Tab-separated table of C-alpha atoms in Angstrom:
chain	number	residue	atom	x	y	z
A	30	ILE	CA	59.989	-64.328	15.749
A	31	LEU	CA	57.296	-62.183	14.210
A	32	PHE	CA	58.192	-58.535	13.633
A	33	LEU	CA	55.360	-56.073	13.179
A	34	LYS	CA	55.294	-52.349	12.498
A	35	SER	CA	52.857	-50.266	14.492
A	36	GLU	CA	52.096	-48.366	11.277
A	37	ASP	CA	50.855	-51.611	9.706
A	38	LEU	CA	48.663	-52.263	12.742
A	39	LYS	CA	47.171	-48.797	12.475
A	40	GLU	CA	46.602	-49.122	8.709
A	41	ASP	CA	45.246	-52.687	8.666
A	42	PRO	CA	44.528	-53.970	12.191
A	43	ALA	CA	42.494	-56.980	11.033
A	44	GLY	CA	45.204	-58.036	8.575
A	45	VAL	CA	47.920	-57.773	11.213
A	46	LEU	CA	45.804	-59.686	13.700
A	47	ARG	CA	45.326	-62.454	11.116
A	48	ARG	CA	49.132	-62.609	10.683
A	49	VAL	CA	49.591	-62.890	14.460
A	50	TYR	CA	47.017	-65.692	14.730
A	51	LYS	CA	48.647	-67.539	11.835
A	52	PHE	CA	52.140	-67.076	13.284
A	53	LEU	CA	50.973	-68.401	16.672
A	54	GLU	CA	49.281	-71.307	14.867
A	55	LEU	CA	45.920	-70.415	16.404
A	56	SER	CA	42.611	-71.231	14.818
A	57	PRO	CA	41.478	-68.499	12.442
A	58	VAL	CA	39.040	-65.958	13.816
A	59	SER	CA	35.849	-65.095	11.969
A	60	ASP	CA	35.622	-61.750	10.209
A	61	GLU	CA	32.868	-60.782	12.649
A	62	LYS	CA	35.104	-61.484	15.675
A	63	LEU	CA	38.042	-59.650	14.062
A	64	LEU	CA	35.840	-56.634	13.465
A	65	GLN	CA	34.695	-56.771	17.072
A	66	ILE	CA	38.303	-56.892	18.318
A	67	VAL	CA	39.666	-54.112	16.124
A	68	SER	CA	36.657	-51.873	16.735
A	69	ARG	CA	37.349	-51.585	20.440
A	70	ARG	CA	38.410	-48.190	21.692
A	71	HIS	CA	42.165	-48.015	22.176
A	72	ILE	CA	43.804	-45.691	24.627
A	73	ASN	CA	47.527	-45.430	24.329
A	74	GLU	CA	50.367	-42.987	24.650
A	75	GLN	CA	50.167	-41.920	21.006
A	76	SER	CA	46.526	-40.908	21.254
A	77	PHE	CA	47.362	-38.885	24.364
A	78	LEU	CA	50.314	-37.196	22.681
A	79	HIS	CA	48.254	-36.244	19.627
A	80	ASN	CA	45.287	-34.982	21.628
A	81	ALA	CA	44.478	-31.402	20.627
A	82	ASP	CA	44.304	-30.402	24.307
A	83	ASN	CA	47.973	-31.274	24.763
A	84	GLY	CA	49.100	-28.886	22.036
A	85	ASP	CA	52.745	-28.979	21.022
A	86	LYS	CA	54.217	-29.640	24.456
A	87	PHE	CA	54.926	-33.313	23.666
A	88	LYS	CA	56.370	-32.902	20.157
A	89	MET	CA	59.904	-34.099	19.588
A	90	LEU	CA	62.463	-31.456	18.725
A	91	PRO	CA	63.691	-31.751	15.110
A	92	SER	CA	67.289	-31.886	16.391
A	93	THR	CA	66.398	-34.823	18.659
A	94	ARG	CA	64.666	-36.640	15.798
A	95	GLY	CA	67.721	-36.077	13.585
A	96	LEU	CA	70.073	-37.395	16.252
A	97	LEU	CA	67.969	-40.517	16.825
A	98	THR	CA	67.529	-41.128	13.093
A	99	LYS	CA	71.282	-40.921	12.538
A	100	PHE	CA	72.042	-43.145	15.528
A	101	TYR	CA	69.556	-45.896	14.628
A	102	LYS	CA	70.108	-45.880	10.858
A	103	PRO	CA	72.780	-48.645	10.795
A	104	PHE	CA	70.721	-50.804	13.151
A	105	ASN	CA	67.601	-50.329	11.029
A	106	GLN	CA	69.593	-51.204	7.907
A	107	LYS	CA	70.811	-54.422	9.520
A	108	LEU	CA	67.294	-55.314	10.706
A	109	ALA	CA	65.829	-54.668	7.249
A	110	GLN	CA	68.552	-56.816	5.701
A	111	LEU	CA	68.019	-59.668	8.176
A	112	LEU	CA	64.251	-59.598	7.676
A	113	GLY	CA	64.418	-59.013	3.929
A	114	ASP	CA	61.958	-56.161	4.434
A	115	ASP	CA	62.875	-52.582	3.521
A	116	ARG	CA	59.894	-51.249	5.471
A	117	PHE	CA	62.114	-51.510	8.549
A	118	LEU	CA	64.376	-48.824	7.098
A	119	TRP	CA	61.584	-46.438	8.165
A	120	ASP	CA	62.110	-44.343	5.003
A	121	ASP	CA	58.351	-43.837	4.669
A	122	VAL	CA	58.193	-42.402	8.187
A	123	HIS	CA	61.142	-40.069	7.567
A	124	GLN	CA	59.600	-38.829	4.315
A	125	ASN	CA	56.298	-38.157	6.090
A	126	GLU	CA	58.071	-36.240	8.843
A	127	ARG	CA	59.956	-34.109	6.306
A	128	GLY	CA	56.671	-33.386	4.553
A	129	LYS	CA	55.053	-32.231	7.793
A	130	ARG	CA	57.831	-29.704	8.452
A	131	THR	CA	57.366	-27.881	5.193
């Protein structure tokens, strides 16, 4: 099983795509083709939610975020331990969210 973080995909789409191709044991894709793939316009829920026209009506309440963070923390810890990858603790995301509130 290959686990990927959406943050990694956003930060380095070509690198993540290379990892997926390698994991699936597919022939490598040329840099030109990778650039063509990752340059395509993406429409997803996140881009809709962060659209300036939508304002704050789709933002999560801090109390809801706190509740979810507390609930999922032990599961994230177990996942990070199983994968040997502390990025799945989501500490970087929580720090960024705390920074945005100040």
